[in-house]
């Protein structure tokens, strides 16, 4: 038994306070809605950005790296892979510009740098595919390439030494005699002919063996005094510009599994498995940077690729700028039959950890990264916003709500205090104690409910506004493809590939609305409680109380 | 209707233990119009509170229709206030934010009448105090006399067996006071409404056949023992 007429008139009487209290609660509720909407909007944004592997049908990523974070010596399999890398590198004539043409001529060339993720034979994919719990394996090769163009520099200096004529003075008589004596000793001693015999004819056979020993030293060795030749070579950094991009070769045999799938194509089409050798896809960001579009051509070291599609690479995996077919990239980079990433799909989410262990056991040196690991590597304003909304937003909203109800409680109490005689009169004319308490509670509750409804309306309005303005948020993946610097100084990371911008959309779910209204009902009851207790203590005799 | 024997009500006030009402004996029959007259502090309001179950005596017995009020719990007392007593206050005690009709309806709420029936009854009650044309007025839009008539309509809402009026004319000018006094007297005369009225106003007191004058918590005089209308009409000297 609650008199709605009385309730309405009472709230109207203290209109100022009612408005104050209602707006306090409304702001609290609106904040609750906004922050939960932001959290769920951010969660959704994050999910779209952070579930790269799920987005490409993958549960885990298998790579191999020589980098050890605890200073351990790389395993023997890693060393093997390193050797292979070195060979490939020398084959690809890493940065010897002299191979590109004569000095002074223009050149354009793409150099494929040795990747941080070491390559391994393609056959590993088959071995992992055979493991129990593995549903599919797609291999990929991701490399960082330096695209260089400019003038071939003067790197090699060609030294021409002028021909010299050395005049040697003829032997002196003393030297002559010495030579003759020496030669004489070398010649066979002449035998004295017997009487009656004619002396044998002298045998002339040229200079006897060892005659060179009889020459004086100056005839044997010609000495030219030492001299140093200096020539300035043109520095290799003439007008060469270098741009870096990441390129991935895709294994097209497994549909829907790989570093990128049809789902990430934003424009055009996916590589056609039947005729992929001359096709390429590029990321939207790379297309913008390089002024490429679907239908334009991309030339890499003389090979021409038609761009068939634009893609949005998932963050966190191995996002690349250019996607080719695996054989095409292997041929271009001189890494036939080698890959450096395997995308593995497990039988079910429960199997992921087990399969990851099996892969580590079966493939020495393997690094298995699961979706959960990848999510941790993403940072940026997206995450900051999520953390903020998560931790602060709801807290602030609850504080505002609590404060609102604290004030409401004080107001209800004050209102009961002011209405001692009025409420006493109700008791005197036959209202039960419970009826008076209910009436007072209903007043507080009504304020809470009005506040909740106003807050829900306000919240929706703000959420709509936020969505309309849609602030962009950045997410940066630390897992971008990287490569040891060609000059041995640290690691070059491709910044653009792992950077994603998402528009924030605030999404109001049903539950925060329900929770907010419930909170307001509870808060209303709570704030009315003090007033209710006081009104319960009122005696009907208070109706006769003299008031000033 | 009422039977009081040796009723004493003491209040602790610091070290003093004052008796507002001391050793009262009183019988009031149904259909009587009794005025309790006295200066302020004479204990008349305390007596009215005891009669209405708003307060309990310290000692003595106070029976209403044979039931000792002191032994009743809050729920029983509430039921009595709803059905047996009708209170009229000096300050009218109307809810300022409700119009005349809604104020009367407030007293009908605990009786759990349906909305339309409640409204109809409230209007009938206002008719009874000649205020049906003022039903939609807020107390602030009514004169003092009109406000007190709304309060009387409210007090009559559940057909109380006794009207308990505490200085009902204390806030009114003498002409309006007589008007309200006349209304109560008419209720007694025409509807045999039992009325117990507390006042310090001799003019109002003169309206009643039976006047009890209180002084220092005791009755100084009891003008008449029988004050039922028929007795007054037959023996008008009382």
XYZ file of C-alpha atoms in Angstrom:
786
model
C 0.000 0.000 0.000
C 1.903 2.971 -1.311
C 0.168 6.186 -2.143
C 1.499 7.157 -5.533
C -0.276 10.497 -5.272
C 1.541 11.236 -2.057
C 4.798 9.930 -3.505
C 4.502 12.121 -6.562
C 3.565 15.185 -4.578
C 6.390 14.586 -2.102
C 9.000 14.339 -4.855
C 7.481 17.438 -6.382
C 7.734 19.291 -3.076
C 11.459 18.724 -2.876
C 11.886 19.176 -6.594
C 15.312 20.763 -6.309
C 16.665 17.920 -4.241
C 14.948 15.348 -6.392
C 16.482 16.818 -9.531
C 19.887 16.954 -7.879
C 19.692 13.391 -6.690
C 18.219 12.083 -9.907
C 20.893 13.773 -11.972
C 23.608 12.433 -9.684
C 22.339 8.918 -10.100
C 21.788 9.488 -13.803
C 25.372 10.617 -14.305
C 26.579 7.602 -12.372
C 24.466 5.252 -14.429
C 25.484 6.952 -17.641
C 29.127 6.553 -16.640
C 28.581 2.899 -15.824
C 26.972 2.387 -19.195
C 29.631 4.366 -20.999
C 32.530 2.607 -19.389
C 31.054 -0.835 -19.849
C 30.174 0.083 -23.417
C 33.723 1.283 -23.964
C 35.134 -1.834 -22.404
C 33.044 -4.080 -24.587
C 33.700 -1.918 -27.617
C 37.403 -2.037 -26.878
C 37.205 -5.742 -26.243
C 35.624 -6.172 -29.614
C 38.201 -3.914 -31.244
C 40.910 -5.835 -29.472
C 39.430 -9.114 -30.468
C 39.437 -8.078 -34.081
C 43.015 -6.940 -33.784
C 44.351 -9.426 -31.315
C 42.963 -12.663 -32.581
C 45.167 -12.794 -35.594
C 45.624 -16.488 -35.402
C 41.966 -17.223 -34.890
C 41.244 -14.882 -37.774
C 43.440 -16.914 -40.021
C 42.314 -20.259 -38.750
C 45.442 -20.879 -36.742
C 45.967 -21.980 -33.190
C 49.717 -21.638 -33.048
C 52.679 -20.381 -34.920
C 55.866 -22.436 -35.180
C 59.121 -20.630 -35.861
C 62.739 -21.179 -35.149
C 65.064 -18.542 -33.887
C 68.702 -18.405 -32.993
C 68.117 -15.544 -30.657
C 68.230 -16.704 -27.081
C 67.132 -14.427 -24.360
C 69.100 -16.081 -21.591
C 72.465 -16.154 -23.241
C 72.369 -19.831 -24.119
C 74.322 -21.136 -27.023
C 72.036 -21.872 -29.961
C 71.227 -25.550 -30.366
C 72.905 -27.577 -33.060
C 69.810 -27.500 -35.217
C 69.838 -23.738 -34.939
C 73.476 -23.676 -35.962
C 72.680 -25.800 -38.968
C 69.954 -23.418 -39.937
C 72.305 -20.508 -39.419
C 74.785 -22.089 -41.848
C 72.052 -22.541 -44.398
C 71.135 -18.931 -43.953
C 74.680 -17.872 -44.550
C 74.861 -19.832 -47.742
C 71.609 -18.364 -48.951
C 72.848 -14.955 -48.042
C 76.034 -15.318 -50.021
C 74.051 -16.680 -52.943
C 71.806 -13.670 -52.849
C 74.853 -11.417 -52.960
C 73.622 -9.583 -49.999
C 74.720 -6.018 -50.375
C 77.561 -6.193 -52.813
C 76.458 -3.410 -55.038
C 79.252 -4.051 -57.509
C 77.211 -6.920 -58.918
C 74.525 -4.519 -59.996
C 76.297 -2.815 -62.845
C 79.037 -0.453 -63.691
C 79.684 2.375 -61.291
C 77.581 5.364 -62.116
C 74.731 3.427 -63.661
C 71.269 3.472 -62.060
C 70.035 0.394 -60.273
C 66.926 -0.848 -58.502
C 67.253 -3.971 -56.450
C 65.584 -5.778 -53.611
C 67.838 -7.452 -51.089
C 66.359 -10.188 -48.958
C 67.909 -9.988 -45.535
C 68.495 -12.996 -43.370
C 65.397 -13.225 -41.164
C 65.386 -13.358 -37.391
C 63.200 -16.412 -37.687
C 65.595 -18.912 -39.132
C 64.503 -20.901 -42.120
C 64.092 -24.628 -42.052
C 63.309 -27.241 -44.683
C 59.761 -27.351 -45.946
C 59.694 -31.024 -44.949
C 59.192 -30.019 -41.296
C 55.630 -29.134 -42.191
C 54.932 -32.701 -43.192
C 56.468 -33.997 -39.966
C 54.271 -31.743 -37.845
C 51.195 -32.537 -39.902
C 51.691 -36.167 -38.881
C 51.458 -35.350 -35.134
C 48.242 -36.362 -33.388
C 45.877 -33.498 -32.723
C 47.110 -31.477 -35.679
C 44.413 -30.736 -38.198
C 46.301 -28.609 -40.654
C 49.708 -27.056 -41.257
C 50.520 -24.271 -43.665
C 54.058 -23.114 -44.187
C 55.186 -19.620 -44.945
C 58.379 -17.719 -45.543
C 58.523 -14.183 -44.252
C 61.529 -12.079 -45.043
C 62.454 -8.491 -44.631
C 63.583 -6.943 -47.853
C 65.560 -3.807 -48.524
C 64.403 -2.122 -51.641
C 67.303 -0.020 -52.833
C 67.695 2.239 -55.759
C 70.347 4.715 -56.826
C 73.639 4.905 -58.578
C 76.104 2.049 -58.438
C 78.978 3.491 -56.465
C 82.705 3.328 -57.138
C 83.527 0.612 -54.802
C 86.534 -1.163 -56.370
C 89.662 0.823 -57.183
C 91.532 -0.371 -60.293
C 95.285 0.234 -59.880
C 97.487 0.354 -62.998
C 101.184 0.164 -62.386
C 103.239 1.577 -65.299
C 105.674 -0.850 -67.016
C 109.348 -0.354 -66.006
C 112.536 -1.154 -67.873
C 115.456 -2.136 -65.707
C 118.928 -1.910 -67.278
C 121.492 -4.307 -65.864
C 125.170 -3.393 -66.295
C 127.359 -6.035 -68.161
C 129.600 -8.184 -66.015
C 132.907 -6.762 -65.011
C 136.120 -8.664 -66.026
C 136.418 -9.917 -62.488
C 132.840 -11.152 -62.580
C 133.544 -12.662 -65.997
C 136.484 -14.580 -64.695
C 134.493 -15.687 -61.702
C 131.664 -16.865 -63.915
C 133.989 -18.722 -66.206
C 135.743 -20.382 -63.331
C 132.421 -21.414 -61.902
C 131.142 -22.671 -65.217
C 134.451 -24.440 -65.819
C 133.987 -26.385 -62.621
C 130.612 -27.472 -63.734
C 131.789 -28.695 -67.159
C 133.068 -32.332 -67.415
C 136.770 -32.528 -67.197
C 138.313 -33.084 -70.751
C 139.898 -36.495 -71.069
C 143.498 -36.662 -72.477
C 143.294 -38.526 -75.740
C 145.430 -41.648 -76.113
C 148.240 -41.605 -78.785
C 146.988 -42.470 -82.124
C 143.533 -41.675 -81.247
C 142.029 -38.703 -82.585
C 140.724 -36.461 -79.862
C 136.937 -36.701 -79.476
C 134.990 -33.820 -80.837
C 134.038 -31.361 -78.141
C 130.514 -31.841 -77.055
C 128.596 -28.591 -76.822
C 125.406 -29.051 -74.912
C 124.682 -25.455 -73.818
C 125.261 -24.126 -70.412
C 125.652 -26.812 -67.906
C 122.973 -27.399 -65.240
C 123.267 -25.181 -62.190
C 124.782 -22.417 -64.159
C 122.343 -19.901 -62.626
C 124.245 -20.344 -59.394
C 127.279 -18.918 -61.078
C 125.599 -15.568 -61.796
C 126.215 -12.835 -59.285
C 123.392 -11.975 -57.005
C 122.362 -8.804 -58.831
C 121.604 -10.822 -61.957
C 119.401 -13.186 -60.008
C 117.219 -10.787 -57.955
C 115.778 -7.508 -59.093
C 114.732 -5.324 -56.225
C 112.357 -2.368 -56.512
C 112.235 -0.242 -53.383
C 108.891 -0.458 -51.477
C 106.162 2.188 -52.102
C 102.562 2.695 -50.932
C 99.759 3.245 -53.435
C 96.732 5.281 -52.218
C 93.457 5.775 -54.064
C 90.195 7.302 -52.803
C 87.207 5.097 -53.409
C 83.729 6.682 -53.736
C 81.680 5.945 -50.618
C 78.885 3.427 -51.329
C 76.196 5.742 -49.886
C 75.953 7.910 -52.919
C 72.313 8.613 -53.688
C 71.009 5.220 -52.706
C 67.636 5.196 -51.002
C 66.511 2.192 -49.062
C 63.022 1.261 -48.091
C 62.261 -1.747 -46.016
C 59.267 -3.982 -46.331
C 58.220 -7.391 -45.174
C 57.293 -10.004 -47.701
C 55.633 -13.318 -47.076
C 55.438 -16.316 -49.318
C 52.163 -18.152 -48.824
C 51.583 -21.871 -48.985
C 48.374 -21.992 -50.958
C 47.828 -25.703 -50.591
C 45.845 -25.361 -47.360
C 42.811 -23.175 -47.838
C 41.823 -20.945 -44.936
C 45.058 -21.447 -43.032
C 48.156 -19.298 -43.259
C 49.578 -15.935 -42.227
C 46.718 -14.423 -44.169
C 43.528 -15.866 -45.589
C 40.674 -14.815 -47.779
C 39.028 -13.324 -44.711
C 41.582 -10.518 -44.593
C 41.132 -9.454 -48.203
C 39.618 -5.981 -48.176
C 39.689 -5.316 -51.889
C 40.218 -7.467 -54.956
C 40.787 -11.160 -54.491
C 43.084 -13.690 -52.865
C 45.986 -15.269 -54.724
C 44.651 -17.790 -57.193
C 46.274 -21.139 -56.277
C 46.183 -22.168 -59.932
C 48.078 -19.181 -61.298
C 49.711 -17.600 -58.309
C 53.246 -17.334 -59.638
C 52.777 -13.876 -61.123
C 50.343 -12.591 -58.515
C 50.838 -10.539 -55.390
C 48.706 -9.043 -52.618
C 49.771 -6.013 -50.621
C 48.630 -4.616 -47.304
C 46.400 -1.560 -47.433
C 49.012 0.533 -45.630
C 51.755 -0.518 -48.035
C 49.511 0.144 -51.014
C 48.889 3.675 -49.788
C 52.567 4.278 -49.119
C 53.709 2.920 -52.454
C 50.724 4.253 -54.433
C 49.656 0.773 -55.480
C 46.179 -0.512 -56.139
C 44.499 -3.627 -57.378
C 45.599 -4.126 -60.968
C 48.912 -2.308 -60.692
C 52.216 -4.089 -61.095
C 54.984 -4.720 -58.658
C 58.449 -5.509 -59.971
C 60.891 -7.287 -57.704
C 64.352 -7.918 -59.155
C 62.993 -8.195 -62.636
C 60.020 -10.411 -61.817
C 56.688 -8.750 -62.437
C 53.751 -9.430 -60.129
C 50.190 -8.311 -60.749
C 48.517 -7.039 -57.599
C 45.278 -8.960 -57.297
C 44.165 -7.903 -53.825
C 44.591 -5.595 -50.866
C 44.637 -7.179 -47.423
C 44.547 -6.119 -43.793
C 47.136 -8.297 -42.103
C 46.195 -9.518 -38.657
C 48.215 -7.906 -35.921
C 50.464 -10.004 -33.782
C 51.228 -12.791 -36.229
C 53.726 -12.049 -38.900
C 52.100 -9.183 -40.678
C 53.791 -8.416 -43.977
C 53.463 -5.754 -46.612
C 53.661 -7.963 -49.667
C 52.281 -11.465 -50.084
C 53.510 -13.745 -52.868
C 53.181 -17.436 -53.445
C 55.739 -19.414 -51.477
C 57.635 -20.769 -54.517
C 57.836 -17.296 -56.029
C 59.421 -15.823 -52.904
C 61.716 -18.809 -52.402
C 63.004 -18.337 -55.936
C 63.396 -14.581 -55.598
C 65.219 -14.818 -52.287
C 67.362 -17.776 -53.240
C 65.892 -19.924 -50.484
C 64.496 -22.849 -52.432
C 62.623 -25.369 -50.298
C 62.972 -23.353 -47.106
C 60.338 -21.741 -44.931
C 60.449 -19.975 -41.554
C 56.950 -20.184 -40.160
C 54.374 -22.896 -39.806
C 50.782 -22.095 -38.978
C 49.292 -25.018 -37.139
C 45.649 -25.682 -36.451
C 44.893 -28.004 -33.575
C 41.925 -30.295 -33.207
C 40.341 -28.117 -30.541
C 41.171 -25.336 -28.150
C 41.822 -27.861 -25.410
C 44.490 -29.531 -27.532
C 46.523 -26.407 -28.157
C 48.860 -26.741 -25.187
C 49.378 -30.429 -25.698
C 50.071 -30.070 -29.414
C 52.456 -27.179 -28.680
C 54.424 -29.479 -26.381
C 54.497 -32.221 -28.994
C 55.784 -29.846 -31.630
C 58.553 -28.660 -29.325
C 59.550 -32.265 -28.758
C 59.371 -33.268 -32.425
C 61.066 -30.223 -33.876
C 64.215 -29.258 -32.051
C 64.749 -25.521 -31.806
C 61.106 -24.788 -32.536
C 59.416 -21.842 -30.935
C 55.706 -22.398 -30.601
C 53.633 -19.266 -30.109
C 49.984 -19.593 -29.229
C 47.287 -17.004 -29.711
C 47.449 -16.140 -26.032
C 51.185 -15.418 -26.301
C 50.630 -13.122 -29.242
C 47.973 -11.071 -27.573
C 50.482 -10.186 -24.881
C 52.832 -8.680 -27.420
C 50.443 -6.023 -28.567
C 50.593 -2.553 -27.097
C 49.440 0.917 -28.005
C 46.606 3.279 -27.254
C 44.073 0.541 -27.826
C 45.404 -1.344 -24.848
C 45.875 1.806 -22.814
C 42.266 2.711 -23.442
C 41.126 -0.748 -22.530
C 43.059 -0.707 -19.307
C 41.781 2.751 -18.498
C 38.185 1.908 -19.218
C 38.535 -1.380 -17.440
C 40.134 -0.222 -14.254
C 39.170 3.401 -13.938
C 35.953 3.931 -15.788
C 33.841 1.490 -13.860
C 35.446 2.545 -10.616
C 34.717 6.219 -11.209
C 31.187 5.369 -12.241
C 30.649 3.366 -9.078
C 32.117 6.124 -6.935
C 29.769 8.639 -8.541
C 26.866 6.267 -7.990
C 27.844 5.661 -4.394
C 28.226 9.387 -3.803
C 24.857 9.946 -5.447
C 23.218 7.506 -3.123
C 25.095 8.827 -0.127
C 23.660 12.264 -0.846
C 20.286 10.689 -1.524
C 20.421 8.925 1.830
C 21.189 12.165 3.636
C 18.362 13.865 1.764
C 15.857 11.172 2.580
C 16.869 11.328 6.208
C 16.554 15.102 6.206
C 13.184 14.881 4.537
C 11.939 12.445 7.164
C 13.266 14.774 9.829
C 11.338 17.637 8.334
C 8.205 15.558 8.066
C 8.091 14.219 11.599
C 4.664 15.673 12.262
C 3.390 14.806 8.818
C 4.450 11.179 9.053
C 3.247 11.093 12.669
C -0.131 12.246 11.415
C -0.221 9.334 8.997
C 0.362 7.052 11.962
C -2.351 8.869 13.900
C -4.909 8.434 11.160
C -4.335 4.710 11.048
C -1.306 4.064 8.842
C 0.711 1.109 9.991
C 4.359 1.496 10.781
C 5.223 -0.629 7.742
C 3.090 1.524 5.491
C 4.930 4.678 6.517
C 8.309 2.956 6.115
C 7.269 1.659 2.702
C 6.183 5.111 1.652
C 9.537 6.610 2.645
C 11.419 3.789 0.941
C 9.302 4.179 -2.152
C 10.306 7.818 -2.358
C 14.003 6.941 -2.326
C 13.419 4.056 -4.684
C 11.490 6.233 -7.097
C 14.362 8.688 -7.167
C 16.775 5.863 -7.836
C 14.599 4.504 -10.624
C 14.040 7.865 -12.251
C 17.785 8.419 -11.991
C 18.434 5.009 -13.518
C 16.111 5.638 -16.442
C 17.494 9.109 -17.015
C 20.974 7.648 -16.729
C 20.235 4.907 -19.238
C 18.942 7.529 -21.660
C 21.936 9.762 -21.013
C 24.314 6.807 -21.282
C 22.885 5.781 -24.625
C 23.192 9.351 -25.827
C 26.851 9.578 -24.798
C 27.616 6.164 -26.223
C 25.980 7.184 -29.462
C 28.080 10.339 -29.448
C 31.285 8.421 -28.793
C 30.479 6.028 -31.595
C 29.702 8.928 -33.895
C 33.019 10.593 -33.108
C 34.791 7.212 -33.043
C 38.239 8.108 -31.791
C 40.912 6.114 -33.593
C 43.034 3.839 -31.484
C 46.390 2.414 -32.380
C 47.657 -1.006 -31.717
C 51.315 -1.805 -32.207
C 52.499 -5.340 -32.352
C 55.911 -6.175 -31.029
C 55.727 -9.320 -33.083
C 56.357 -7.678 -36.411
C 58.784 -9.455 -38.692
C 62.297 -8.476 -37.883
C 65.681 -9.083 -39.186
C 69.149 -8.786 -37.755
C 70.520 -5.531 -39.015
C 72.659 -5.972 -42.099
C 75.378 -4.017 -40.348
C 75.173 -6.126 -37.256
C 73.715 -3.369 -35.137
C 70.690 -4.670 -33.349
C 67.508 -5.608 -35.070
C 65.513 -3.826 -37.686
C 61.804 -4.067 -37.075
C 59.346 -3.136 -39.733
C 57.199 -0.633 -37.878
C 54.405 -0.191 -40.362
C 53.456 -3.799 -40.759
C 52.443 -4.358 -37.151
C 50.622 -1.088 -36.682
C 46.876 -1.134 -36.829
C 44.356 1.591 -36.289
C 40.851 0.669 -35.239
C 37.890 2.956 -34.818
C 36.450 2.678 -31.376
C 32.858 1.650 -31.212
C 31.117 1.729 -27.868
C 28.680 -1.103 -27.573
C 25.933 -1.157 -24.986
C 25.111 -4.648 -23.896
C 21.931 -5.579 -22.130
C 23.576 -6.594 -18.902
C 25.057 -3.218 -17.885
C 21.607 -1.707 -18.277
C 20.145 -4.389 -16.062
C 23.028 -4.071 -13.617
C 22.728 -0.281 -13.545
C 19.011 -0.401 -12.839
C 19.520 -3.065 -10.204
C 22.257 -0.977 -8.650
C 19.938 2.005 -8.568
C 17.143 0.028 -6.978
C 19.566 -1.309 -4.389
C 21.096 2.126 -3.934
C 17.667 3.685 -3.619
C 16.650 1.202 -0.961
C 19.938 1.662 0.816
C 19.726 5.432 0.761
C 16.120 5.238 1.936
C 17.102 2.884 4.728
C 18.272 5.564 7.156
C 15.127 7.557 6.557
C 13.047 4.406 6.854
C 14.587 3.482 10.178
C 13.910 6.951 11.441
C 10.354 6.933 10.182
C 9.798 3.563 11.809
C 10.736 5.133 15.128
C 8.147 7.873 14.679
C 5.287 7.765 17.132
C 1.770 8.795 16.266
C 2.096 11.247 19.141
C 4.588 13.125 16.970
C 1.555 14.362 15.092
C 0.863 16.611 18.058
C 4.390 17.904 18.218
C 4.664 21.645 18.185
C 6.804 22.868 15.356
C 8.318 26.270 15.154
C -16.947 3.864 26.138
C -14.083 5.095 28.311
C -13.460 4.067 31.857
C -10.471 5.634 33.623
C -9.474 4.827 37.170
C -6.567 6.389 39.002
C -4.821 7.275 35.721
C -1.502 8.964 36.321
C 1.059 9.949 33.691
C 4.445 11.027 34.920
C 7.244 12.561 32.859
C 10.834 12.514 33.875
C 12.301 15.956 33.446
C 15.820 16.049 34.752
C 15.772 15.223 38.434
C 12.043 16.003 38.671
C 9.329 13.454 38.136
C 6.333 15.517 37.153
C 2.822 14.159 36.914
C 1.069 15.693 33.905
C -2.054 13.770 34.776
C -2.621 12.622 38.318
C -5.055 10.033 39.682
C -7.880 10.707 37.265
C -11.206 8.902 37.327
C -13.394 9.453 34.263
C -16.210 7.753 32.417
C -17.272 8.821 28.951
C -20.262 7.170 27.330
C -20.805 6.681 23.618
C -22.653 9.676 22.131
C -21.284 12.186 24.582
C -19.769 15.555 23.652
C -17.118 16.236 26.246
C -14.929 19.295 26.413
C -11.804 19.190 28.504
C -10.926 22.756 29.297
C -7.856 24.121 30.981
C -4.847 26.400 30.690
C -1.777 25.209 28.890
C 0.191 22.839 31.062
C -2.903 21.677 32.908
C -2.499 18.173 31.447
C -5.434 18.230 29.040
C -3.406 17.330 25.933
C -1.730 14.480 27.832
C -5.170 13.177 28.751
C -6.254 13.331 25.105
C -3.142 11.416 24.046
C -3.920 8.753 26.613
C -7.488 8.521 25.319
C -6.247 8.167 21.725
C -3.689 5.487 22.544
C -0.875 7.847 21.543
C 0.595 7.663 25.008
C 0.398 5.272 27.932
C -0.372 6.033 31.543
C 2.281 5.384 34.164
C -0.268 3.889 36.541
C -4.007 3.312 36.798
C -6.342 1.711 34.285
C -7.653 3.170 31.051
C -10.193 1.011 29.237
C -11.710 1.810 25.862
C -14.788 -0.287 25.179
C -13.603 -2.582 27.923
C -10.061 -3.004 26.574
C -7.101 -1.705 28.492
C -5.179 0.435 25.955
C -1.865 0.093 27.735
C -1.715 -3.621 26.999
C -2.182 -3.240 23.246
C 0.640 -3.559 20.781
C 1.389 -1.148 17.981
C -0.636 -3.084 15.439
C -3.716 -3.219 17.631
C -3.397 0.454 18.461
C -3.000 1.258 14.769
C -6.196 -0.659 14.050
C -7.979 1.302 16.769
C -6.700 4.614 15.391
C -7.926 3.610 11.982
C -11.365 2.384 12.930
C -12.225 3.776 16.369
C -10.494 7.142 16.735
C -10.560 10.190 14.555
C -7.939 12.798 15.358
C -8.232 16.523 14.782
C -5.168 18.675 15.402
C -4.560 22.272 16.217
C -2.202 22.622 13.223
C -4.638 20.728 10.983
C -1.718 18.497 9.962
C -2.707 18.303 6.335
C -0.136 17.165 3.805
C 0.714 20.486 2.166
C 1.443 18.991 -1.231
C -1.855 17.158 -1.546
C -5.173 18.722 -2.405
C -8.171 18.465 -0.067
C -9.550 15.301 -1.609
C -6.175 13.523 -1.654
C -5.652 14.434 1.991
C -8.933 12.764 2.878
C -8.108 9.778 0.683
C -4.885 9.292 2.610
C -6.962 8.255 5.618
C -8.955 5.818 3.478
C -5.848 4.099 2.133
C -5.247 1.674 5.005
C -8.865 0.518 4.644
C -7.926 -0.811 1.213
C -10.782 0.640 -0.714
C -10.657 0.544 -4.510
C -9.551 3.783 -6.126
C -12.898 5.031 -7.475
C -14.738 4.056 -4.294
C -12.146 5.861 -2.253
C -12.514 8.979 -4.348
C -16.283 8.872 -4.052
C -16.139 8.482 -0.311
C -13.630 11.305 0.016
C -15.935 13.542 -1.957
C -18.894 12.557 0.229
C -16.880 13.437 3.320
C -15.931 16.810 1.888
C -19.617 17.327 1.088
C -20.343 16.665 4.724
C -18.075 19.546 5.765
C -19.417 21.689 2.858
C -16.129 21.714 0.962
C -16.955 19.662 -2.118
C -16.221 22.696 -4.309
C -12.758 22.966 -2.773
C -11.713 19.373 -3.327
C -8.940 20.271 -5.774
C -7.440 23.001 -3.622
C -4.145 22.626 -1.875
C -4.122 23.412 1.860
C -2.216 26.619 1.099
C -5.121 27.724 -1.090
C -7.635 27.198 1.712
C -8.425 29.380 4.702
C -7.649 28.098 8.195
C -11.270 27.166 8.803
C -11.460 25.334 5.495
C -8.260 23.478 6.295
C -9.644 22.371 9.626
C -12.837 21.217 7.917
C -10.725 19.105 5.537
C -9.011 17.706 8.624
C -12.404 16.928 10.169
C -13.486 15.184 6.958
C -10.269 13.170 7.147
C -10.903 12.314 10.813
C -14.393 11.084 9.901
C -13.156 9.027 6.959
C -13.369 5.620 8.617
C -16.477 6.390 10.705
C -14.642 6.637 14.013
C -16.457 5.819 17.205
C -14.901 8.844 18.873
C -13.506 12.094 17.534
C -10.515 13.306 19.528
C -9.855 16.988 18.885
C -6.779 18.737 20.253
C -7.329 22.506 20.323
C -9.061 22.378 16.932
C -9.746 26.096 17.021
C -6.453 27.179 18.525
C -5.169 28.474 15.205
C -8.370 30.134 14.076
C -9.958 33.528 14.625
C -12.943 33.565 16.951
C -15.580 33.615 14.226
C -14.079 30.662 12.371
C -13.516 28.956 15.711
C -17.218 29.141 16.485
C -17.952 27.809 13.021
C -15.716 24.761 13.590
C -17.129 24.318 17.092
C -20.601 24.446 15.571
C -19.656 21.824 12.978
C -18.461 19.432 15.688
C -21.561 20.096 17.750
C -23.714 19.415 14.693
C -21.920 16.101 14.159
C -22.694 15.205 17.757
C -26.263 16.366 17.579
C -27.163 15.001 14.171
C -25.034 11.876 13.894
C -24.549 11.027 17.534
C -20.812 11.305 16.992
C -18.949 10.964 20.256
C -16.582 13.924 20.572
C -13.846 14.604 23.079
C -12.510 18.106 22.574
C -9.580 19.698 24.337
C -9.542 23.491 24.415
C -8.612 26.447 26.479
C -11.313 28.499 24.785
C -14.317 29.112 27.017
C -16.515 30.068 24.067
C -15.944 26.716 22.437
C -16.300 24.988 25.789
C -19.698 26.563 26.108
C -20.892 24.574 23.076
C -20.610 21.310 24.951
C -23.064 19.976 27.480
C -20.258 18.499 29.554
C -17.131 20.451 30.392
C -14.294 19.076 32.467
C -11.974 21.769 33.735
C -8.441 20.558 34.391
C -5.953 22.132 36.713
C -2.532 20.726 37.540
C -3.382 17.301 36.178
C -6.694 16.931 37.997
C -10.266 17.740 37.273
C -11.377 20.897 39.020
C -14.986 20.584 37.915
C -17.175 18.248 35.913
C -20.176 20.293 34.795
C -22.392 17.362 34.078
C -22.186 13.638 34.212
C -24.619 12.904 31.433
C -24.079 14.754 28.207
C -25.769 12.588 25.574
C -27.837 14.658 23.133
C -31.194 13.342 24.319
C -30.335 14.193 27.893
C -29.259 17.672 26.877
C -32.355 18.133 24.817
C -34.565 16.984 27.649
C -32.653 18.602 30.469
C -31.213 21.657 28.746
C -29.960 23.164 31.968
C -27.018 20.820 32.078
